[in-house]
Each structure stands twice: as C-alpha cells, then as structure tokens.
Amino acid sequence: MRANCWMGRNHVEVRDVPDPRILNSRDAIVRITSTAICGSDLHLYDGYIPTMKKGDVLGHEFMGEVVETGPDVTGLRAGDRVVVPFPIACGACDACEHGLYSVCENSNPNAGMAEKVMGYSPAGIFGYSHMLGGFAGGQAEYARVPFADVGPIKIEDDLPDEQVLFLSDIFPTGWMGAEMCDITPGDVIAVWGAGPVGQFAIASAFLMGAERVIAIDRIPYRLDKAERAGAEVLDYERTDVLDALRDMTAGRGPDACIDAVGIEAHHPAPLMYGYDRAKQATRTETDRPFALREAIMACRNGGVVSVVGVYGGFVDKFPMGSLMNRSITLRGAQCHVQRYLRPLLERIRAGDIDPGFVISHRMPLEDAPHGYEIFRQKEDDCLKVVLTP
C-alpha cells in the first residue's frame, strides 16, 4: 500500500509499504477514506519527539471502512464505516474503566521507553514514535487498529467524512481543553493558539456557556477565523498579552486559560526565543513553554490552566511560585477521545457544530509532503489539511 513515511527531520515521503495484517484476535483492518495532518504531527516532522525511525508511517487522525476483523472483535464487521480515535485503549484496565483512555495500561508495548522519560507510560498512539508504541499511523491506504471493539465509533448515517473525521482527535481535544476549565456562565476564557485545536477550544468554550473567549496568536488568518467564531483576539507580536488581558478583565485576569500550543511555542522577544531555542539545541530542554508560562502568569487567582498542547519532555523557567501561591489549578492530558466520541457525534448530528469549518486544504495522499510543508510554514492560509488515499 501507499503510506506517508517519516524519513528524517523535515522529510516525509509517500512510499510503498507492506499491507497491514491481523496480528491479534481483537484487531481490525480499516481501509482509510480520509486522514489529516495534525499540528502534533509537526513535532515529529521537526524532530522534537524522540524515538522515531526512518520509514515510520505517520498519522493519527483517520477514518474509513472496516475490511477485516479478528475473531474476538464483536462490535464491528466488514463494511462498517468508522472513525478511529488516536489513543489506543484496551477498555479493561483500571485507567480505561475510569475513562482515562489516553493512559491505558495495556496498549503501549514499549512502555519501558516512555517510563524513562515520563515516570509511567501513557497509552499507545497511532503514528507517534516508538516510545508510544511504534504503531503504524493512518496517513496511508490501510491501517491495523488494535482493540477494535473499544476504539472506533461507527458512523451509521450519511454524515460526510469531513463532518466526523475530527472526532478522531482535534474536536474532542479542544472540547476536553474547555471542559477542564470548569466553565460557568459569565466566565472569560483565554486560549493560546488559534490553530485547529485552539479553534475547537474556542467553539467548545462558547458551547459550554463562556461569556467571552479571547484568542491569542500571531497569524492573521487564524485570528480572523477565531474572530468570526465570536472570540476577541490578541496578536502577541503587536500587544503585551499580560497587560491586555488585565485591561480586558477589569484587572483580575481570565477565569481559565487554555494552552493549545505546546512544545514549539513562539515568542516575540528575540532574547527569550533565542534562550529556549538554544536550550533545545543543546538538549538541556526539550520543549519551548512560552504559551504555558504566559497562561499561568495571566490566569486569575484561583483559576484554571488547561493544557492540551502537546509537550514531550522537560521545560525550563516554569513559574511554579505563581502557580502555587495564587491557588491556580493546572490540568493537562492527551485527550481521552473514546470518552467523548458519542456525545460529540450527537452534537454534530444536532447541528450544534460542523467540525469541517477548520479545513483549508484538501489533497490526495500522494501530496502529503507538500501538505506538511505548507502547514508548517503557514503558507496559503493553511489551517488544516485533509488527505484522501
């Protein structure tokens, strides 16, 4: 089959690779009809996530048609149309029984690698390094889906792929980012990052009853998209964000702050940006936490900072004193997608939201390298790329 493969830093190729096959009695094989490039794929592309190997198949946002199932898969059969969540979860461990699917205790065969960096291992993830399982991803014509009776959700109506594809990751991730803010009517929510996850966090915050949402970014077309969704916007290259947020909230700060940026945050001050880039280059820091630092400093006393932007390791100059002394609650997670699939699908069916609003580019799988480059460089107003095998 054809698949988009990681070939080294800033280098992907669509190549011929072996077809997937059933390896476990709970596996399914899915013929992929739509897949997407995620912002967190760029962390792999840019070389910030360790334990990638040349030839690894990328992609963790995909959907398609079941073509084969193992003998112990009872909930799916050939011909079913499914969306596949990016975390792989067994459904039976303590974490899964508590709805914490992205920290499933049984789905990462390389848990020992993750434990060296994180203490304990999270779940396996499609197309996202050997530290997180080494599973082939979904930017391909077919994919093997482990624990197929737990993860995929059947789409049993005529909703088009583009309306349901993002149930695989970015819609539930943005929703969970807002949910972790404990939003009540009248709240002001600030969102760092107006990329696809940030856009869904903005939409979700409004759906949950936030009175105001403030989006912070520097890319004009992303800020325009957020503004059209009802958010107030701040360009951090033109505005002192902390001062602006104080002014916009009568001096108290947002009730909750969402970091939808993560590991590769940018900073307008050359000295600050250069400091963290140098720390990354010398491997004395793995992540650039500009957005996270600022979210903590901006949040009101007693507020919540919700982290759904991806981090991979360690950060420097973390404002622990602000967090502790001002009674701020910090929450973060890879999204427990399986928990949200059914309720968010019902919201799509009800017309509360059409997740396809983030799509800016559509192209065949063969053009994936071009898709990665325009997404990374933010060319041609690229917000989200959908690939068709």
Coordinates of C-alpha atoms in Angstrom, one line a residue:
M1 CA 0.0 0.0 0.0
R2 CA 1.0 3.7 -0.2
A3 CA 1.7 5.5 3.1
N4 CA 3.3 8.7 4.2
C5 CA 6.5 7.9 6.0
W6 CA 8.9 9.8 8.3
M7 CA 12.3 9.8 6.7
G8 CA 14.1 12.2 9.0
R9 CA 13.8 15.7 10.3
N10 CA 11.7 17.9 7.9
H11 CA 11.5 15.0 5.5
V12 CA 8.4 12.8 4.7
E13 CA 7.8 10.6 1.6
V14 CA 4.8 8.7 0.3
R15 CA 6.2 5.2 -0.2
D16 CA 5.2 1.6 -0.8
V17 CA 5.0 -0.3 2.5
P18 CA 3.6 -3.7 3.4
D19 CA -0.1 -4.0 3.8
P20 CA -1.2 -4.3 7.5
R21 CA -2.5 -7.6 8.7
I22 CA -4.3 -9.0 11.7
L23 CA -1.8 -9.7 14.5
N24 CA -4.2 -10.1 17.4
S25 CA -7.7 -11.5 17.7
R26 CA -9.0 -8.0 18.7
D27 CA -7.5 -6.2 15.6
A28 CA -9.4 -4.8 12.7
I29 CA -8.1 -3.6 9.3
V30 CA -9.5 -0.3 8.1
R31 CA -9.4 1.0 4.5
I32 CA -8.8 4.7 5.0
T33 CA -11.1 7.1 3.3
S34 CA -10.0 10.3 4.9
T35 CA -7.0 11.3 7.0
A36 CA -5.4 14.6 8.2
I37 CA -2.2 16.3 9.2
C38 CA -2.3 17.3 12.8
G39 CA -0.3 20.1 14.4
S40 CA 1.3 17.5 16.7
D41 CA 2.5 15.7 13.6
L42 CA 4.7 18.7 13.0
H43 CA 6.5 18.0 16.3
L44 CA 7.6 14.7 14.7
Y45 CA 8.3 16.4 11.4
D46 CA 10.5 19.0 13.1
G47 CA 12.4 16.3 15.1
Y48 CA 11.2 17.3 18.6
I49 CA 9.7 13.9 19.6
P50 CA 12.4 11.2 20.1
T51 CA 12.4 7.5 19.1
M52 CA 11.2 8.0 15.5
K53 CA 12.7 5.6 13.0
K54 CA 13.2 6.1 9.2
G55 CA 10.2 4.7 7.4
D56 CA 7.6 5.0 10.3
V57 CA 4.1 5.6 8.9
L58 CA 2.7 8.8 10.2
G59 CA -0.8 10.0 11.1
H60 CA -3.3 9.6 13.9
E61 CA -6.4 11.3 12.6
F62 CA -8.2 8.9 10.2
M63 CA -11.4 7.1 9.4
G64 CA -12.6 4.6 6.9
E65 CA -14.3 1.3 6.2
V66 CA -13.6 -1.9 8.1
V67 CA -12.4 -4.6 5.7
E68 CA -11.4 -7.4 8.1
T69 CA -11.7 -8.2 11.8
G70 CA -10.1 -10.6 14.2
P71 CA -12.2 -13.4 15.7
D72 CA -12.7 -11.6 19.1
V73 CA -14.0 -8.3 17.6
T74 CA -17.7 -8.4 18.3
G75 CA -18.8 -4.8 17.7
L76 CA -17.6 -4.3 14.2
R77 CA -17.8 -6.2 10.9
A78 CA -16.6 -5.7 7.4
G79 CA -18.3 -2.8 5.7
D80 CA -18.8 -0.7 8.8
R81 CA -17.8 3.0 8.5
V82 CA -15.8 4.1 11.5
V83 CA -13.8 7.0 13.0
V84 CA -10.7 5.8 14.8
P85 CA -9.6 7.7 18.0
F86 CA -5.9 8.4 18.2
P87 CA -5.2 6.8 21.6
I88 CA -5.2 3.0 21.6
A89 CA -7.0 1.6 24.6
C90 CA -7.8 -1.8 25.8
G91 CA -11.1 -0.9 27.6
A92 CA -10.4 -3.2 30.6
C93 CA -7.5 -1.8 32.7
D94 CA -8.1 0.5 35.7
A95 CA -7.4 3.6 33.6
C96 CA -9.9 2.6 30.9
E97 CA -12.5 1.7 33.4
H98 CA -12.2 5.2 34.8
G99 CA -12.5 6.8 31.4
L100 CA -8.8 7.7 31.2
Y101 CA -8.2 6.1 27.8
S102 CA -5.1 8.0 26.8
V103 CA -3.3 6.4 29.8
C104 CA -4.4 2.9 29.1
E105 CA -2.1 0.5 30.9
N106 CA -2.0 -2.2 28.2
S107 CA -1.7 -0.6 24.8
N108 CA 1.9 0.5 24.7
P109 CA 4.2 -2.4 24.0
N110 CA 7.2 -0.1 24.6
A111 CA 6.1 1.2 27.9
G112 CA 9.6 0.9 29.4
M113 CA 10.9 3.6 26.9
A114 CA 8.2 6.0 28.0
E115 CA 8.7 5.3 31.7
K116 CA 12.3 6.6 31.4
V117 CA 11.1 10.0 30.3
M118 CA 7.6 10.3 32.0
G119 CA 7.7 8.1 35.1
Y120 CA 4.8 5.9 33.8
S121 CA 3.7 5.2 30.3
P122 CA 0.7 6.7 28.6
A123 CA -1.3 4.7 26.0
G124 CA 0.0 3.7 22.6
I125 CA -0.8 6.2 19.9
F126 CA -1.0 5.7 16.1
G127 CA 1.9 7.0 14.1
Y128 CA 3.6 8.8 17.0
S129 CA 7.1 7.4 17.8
H130 CA 8.3 4.1 19.2
M131 CA 8.2 5.5 22.7
L132 CA 4.4 5.5 22.3
G133 CA 4.2 2.0 20.8
G134 CA 5.6 2.3 17.3
F135 CA 2.2 1.7 15.7
A136 CA 1.8 2.5 12.0
G137 CA -0.3 5.5 11.5
G138 CA -3.3 6.4 9.4
Q139 CA -1.8 8.6 6.6
A140 CA -2.0 5.5 4.4
E141 CA -4.4 3.4 2.4
Y142 CA -5.0 0.9 5.2
A143 CA -4.3 0.7 9.0
R144 CA -4.3 -2.0 11.6
V145 CA -6.5 -1.0 14.6
P146 CA -5.8 -2.8 17.8
F147 CA -8.6 -3.3 20.4
A148 CA -11.0 -2.5 17.6
D149 CA -14.0 -3.3 19.8
V150 CA -13.1 -0.5 22.1
G151 CA -11.8 2.4 20.0
P152 CA -13.6 3.0 16.7
I153 CA -17.1 4.6 16.6
K154 CA -19.5 3.5 13.8
I155 CA -21.0 6.3 11.7
E156 CA -24.3 4.8 10.8
D157 CA -25.8 7.7 8.8
D158 CA -24.9 9.9 5.8
L159 CA -22.7 12.4 7.6
P160 CA -19.8 13.1 5.2
D161 CA -16.2 12.3 6.3
E162 CA -15.4 16.0 6.7
Q163 CA -18.0 16.4 9.4
V164 CA -16.9 13.4 11.5
L165 CA -13.2 12.9 10.8
F166 CA -12.0 15.2 13.5
L167 CA -13.8 13.1 16.2
S168 CA -10.5 11.2 15.9
D169 CA -8.6 13.9 17.8
I170 CA -8.9 17.7 17.5
F171 CA -12.6 18.2 18.2
P172 CA -12.5 16.0 21.4
T173 CA -9.1 17.6 22.3
G174 CA -10.5 21.1 22.1
W175 CA -13.6 20.1 23.9
M176 CA -11.7 18.5 26.8
G177 CA -9.5 21.6 27.0
A178 CA -12.6 23.7 27.6
E179 CA -14.2 21.1 29.9
M180 CA -11.1 21.1 32.2
C181 CA -11.7 24.8 32.7
D182 CA -14.9 24.1 34.7
I183 CA -16.7 26.8 32.8
T184 CA -19.7 28.5 34.4
P185 CA -21.9 31.2 32.8
G186 CA -20.2 34.6 32.7
D187 CA -16.7 33.1 32.6
V188 CA -13.9 34.7 30.5
I189 CA -11.6 32.1 28.8
A190 CA -8.3 32.8 27.2
V191 CA -7.0 30.4 24.5
W192 CA -3.3 30.4 23.5
G193 CA -3.0 29.2 19.9
A194 CA -5.7 29.7 17.2
G195 CA -4.7 26.6 15.2
P196 CA -7.2 23.7 14.7
V197 CA -7.3 22.6 18.4
G198 CA -7.5 26.2 19.6
Q199 CA -10.4 26.8 17.2
F200 CA -12.2 23.8 18.7
A201 CA -11.4 25.0 22.2
I202 CA -12.9 28.4 21.4
A203 CA -16.1 26.8 19.9
S204 CA -16.4 24.4 22.8
A205 CA -16.0 27.1 25.4
F206 CA -18.9 29.0 23.9
L207 CA -21.0 25.8 23.8
M208 CA -20.3 25.3 27.5
G209 CA -21.5 28.8 28.4
A210 CA -18.5 31.0 28.4
E211 CA -19.5 34.7 28.1
R212 CA -16.2 35.8 26.4
V213 CA -13.3 33.9 24.8
I214 CA -10.0 35.6 24.0
A215 CA -7.8 34.0 21.3
I216 CA -4.0 34.7 21.4
D217 CA -1.9 34.1 18.2
R218 CA 0.2 36.0 15.7
I219 CA -1.1 34.6 12.4
P220 CA -3.7 36.9 10.8
Y221 CA -5.8 34.3 9.1
R222 CA -6.0 32.2 12.3
L223 CA -7.0 35.2 14.3
D224 CA -9.6 36.1 11.7
K225 CA -11.1 32.6 11.9
A226 CA -11.3 33.0 15.7
E227 CA -12.9 36.4 15.5
R228 CA -15.5 35.1 13.1
A229 CA -16.3 32.5 15.7
G230 CA -17.1 35.2 18.2
A231 CA -13.7 35.4 20.0
E232 CA -11.9 38.6 20.9
V233 CA -8.4 38.4 19.5
L234 CA -4.9 39.4 20.6
D235 CA -1.8 39.4 18.3
Y236 CA 1.0 38.7 20.7
E237 CA 3.6 40.3 18.3
R238 CA 1.7 43.6 18.5
T239 CA 0.4 43.6 22.1
D240 CA 1.7 42.9 25.6
V241 CA -0.6 39.9 26.3
L242 CA -0.5 40.1 30.1
D243 CA -1.3 43.8 30.1
A244 CA -4.0 43.4 27.5
L245 CA -5.7 40.6 29.5
R246 CA -5.6 42.6 32.7
D247 CA -7.3 45.5 30.8
M248 CA -9.9 43.2 29.2
T249 CA -10.9 41.6 32.5
A250 CA -11.0 44.6 34.9
G251 CA -7.6 43.8 36.3
R252 CA -8.4 40.2 37.5
G253 CA -7.3 38.0 34.6
P254 CA -9.2 35.3 32.7
D255 CA -11.1 32.7 34.8
A256 CA -9.3 30.0 32.9
C257 CA -6.6 29.7 30.3
I258 CA -6.1 27.0 27.7
D259 CA -2.7 26.2 26.2
A260 CA -3.4 24.9 22.8
V261 CA 0.2 25.5 21.6
G262 CA 2.6 23.1 23.3
I263 CA 6.2 22.2 22.5
E264 CA 7.0 24.6 19.7
A265 CA 5.7 27.9 21.0
H266 CA 7.0 31.1 19.5
H267 CA 7.9 34.3 21.4
P268 CA 8.1 37.8 20.0
A269 CA 11.2 38.8 22.1
P270 CA 14.4 37.6 20.3
L271 CA 16.2 37.1 23.6
M272 CA 13.6 34.9 25.2
Y273 CA 13.0 33.0 22.0
G274 CA 16.7 32.5 21.4
Y275 CA 17.2 31.3 25.0
D276 CA 14.8 28.4 24.7
R277 CA 15.9 27.6 21.1
A278 CA 19.5 27.4 22.5
K279 CA 18.4 25.2 25.3
Q280 CA 16.6 22.9 22.9
A281 CA 19.7 22.7 20.6
T282 CA 21.9 21.7 23.5
R283 CA 19.3 19.1 24.7
T284 CA 19.1 20.9 28.1
E285 CA 15.4 21.5 27.5
T286 CA 13.1 19.6 25.2
D287 CA 10.1 22.0 24.9
R288 CA 9.6 25.7 24.5
P289 CA 6.9 26.6 27.1
F290 CA 6.3 30.3 26.2
A291 CA 2.5 29.8 26.0
L292 CA 2.3 27.8 29.2
R293 CA 4.4 30.3 31.2
E294 CA 2.2 33.1 30.0
A295 CA -1.0 31.3 30.6
I296 CA -0.1 30.7 34.2
M297 CA 1.0 34.3 34.8
A298 CA -2.2 35.6 33.1
C299 CA -4.7 33.4 34.9
R300 CA -6.7 35.0 37.7
N301 CA -6.1 34.0 41.3
G302 CA -7.8 30.6 41.9
G303 CA -8.3 30.0 38.2
V304 CA -7.6 27.0 36.0
V305 CA -4.9 26.5 33.4
S306 CA -5.8 23.7 31.0
V307 CA -3.0 22.2 28.8
V308 CA -3.9 20.3 25.6
G309 CA -1.0 21.5 23.5
V310 CA 1.5 18.6 23.3
Y311 CA 4.6 18.5 25.4
G312 CA 7.3 15.9 25.1
G313 CA 9.7 16.1 27.9
F314 CA 11.1 18.9 30.1
V315 CA 10.7 22.7 30.3
D316 CA 12.8 25.5 31.9
K317 CA 11.8 28.5 34.0
F318 CA 8.4 27.1 34.9
P319 CA 6.5 29.7 37.1
M320 CA 5.9 27.3 40.0
G321 CA 5.7 30.2 42.5
S322 CA 2.9 31.8 40.7
L323 CA 1.0 28.5 40.3
M324 CA 1.3 27.6 44.0
N325 CA 0.9 30.9 45.7
R326 CA -2.1 32.0 43.6
S327 CA -4.1 28.8 44.1
I328 CA -4.1 28.0 40.4
T329 CA -5.2 24.6 39.2
L330 CA -3.1 23.0 36.4
R331 CA -4.7 20.3 34.3
G332 CA -3.5 18.5 31.2
A333 CA -3.8 15.3 29.2
Q334 CA -3.7 13.7 25.9
C335 CA -7.3 13.6 25.1
H336 CA -9.4 10.6 26.4
V337 CA -11.1 10.6 23.0
Q338 CA -13.2 7.4 23.5
R339 CA -15.0 9.2 26.4
Y340 CA -16.2 12.0 24.0
L341 CA -17.0 10.2 20.8
R342 CA -20.7 9.5 21.3
P343 CA -21.7 12.8 22.9
L344 CA -19.8 14.9 20.3
L345 CA -21.2 12.9 17.4
E346 CA -24.7 13.7 18.7
R347 CA -23.8 17.4 18.8
I348 CA -22.7 17.2 15.2
R349 CA -25.9 15.4 14.2
A350 CA -27.9 18.1 16.1
G351 CA -26.3 20.8 14.2
D352 CA -24.6 22.4 17.2
I353 CA -21.2 22.4 15.3
D354 CA -19.8 21.4 11.9
P355 CA -16.2 20.4 12.6
G356 CA -15.3 20.8 8.9
F357 CA -15.0 24.6 9.4
V358 CA -11.3 24.2 10.1
I359 CA -10.4 22.6 6.8
S360 CA -8.5 24.9 4.5
H361 CA -6.8 22.4 2.1
R362 CA -7.8 19.1 0.6
M363 CA -5.3 17.0 -1.4
P364 CA -4.5 13.4 -2.3
L365 CA -2.3 11.3 0.0
E366 CA 0.5 11.5 -2.7
D367 CA 0.7 15.2 -1.9
A368 CA 1.3 14.7 1.8
P369 CA 4.9 16.1 1.7
H370 CA 3.5 19.4 0.2
G371 CA 0.8 19.4 2.8
Y372 CA 3.3 19.1 5.6
E373 CA 5.4 21.9 4.3
I374 CA 2.6 24.5 3.7
F375 CA 1.1 23.6 7.1
R376 CA 4.4 24.0 8.8
Q377 CA 5.2 27.3 7.0
K378 CA 1.6 28.5 7.4
E379 CA 1.6 29.2 3.6
D380 CA -1.6 29.9 1.6
D381 CA -3.6 30.5 4.8
C382 CA -3.2 26.8 5.7
L383 CA -5.2 25.9 8.8
K384 CA -5.9 22.2 8.3
V385 CA -5.0 19.7 5.6
V386 CA -7.2 16.6 4.8
L387 CA -5.7 13.9 2.7
T388 CA -7.6 11.3 0.6
P389 CA -5.8 8.0 -0.1

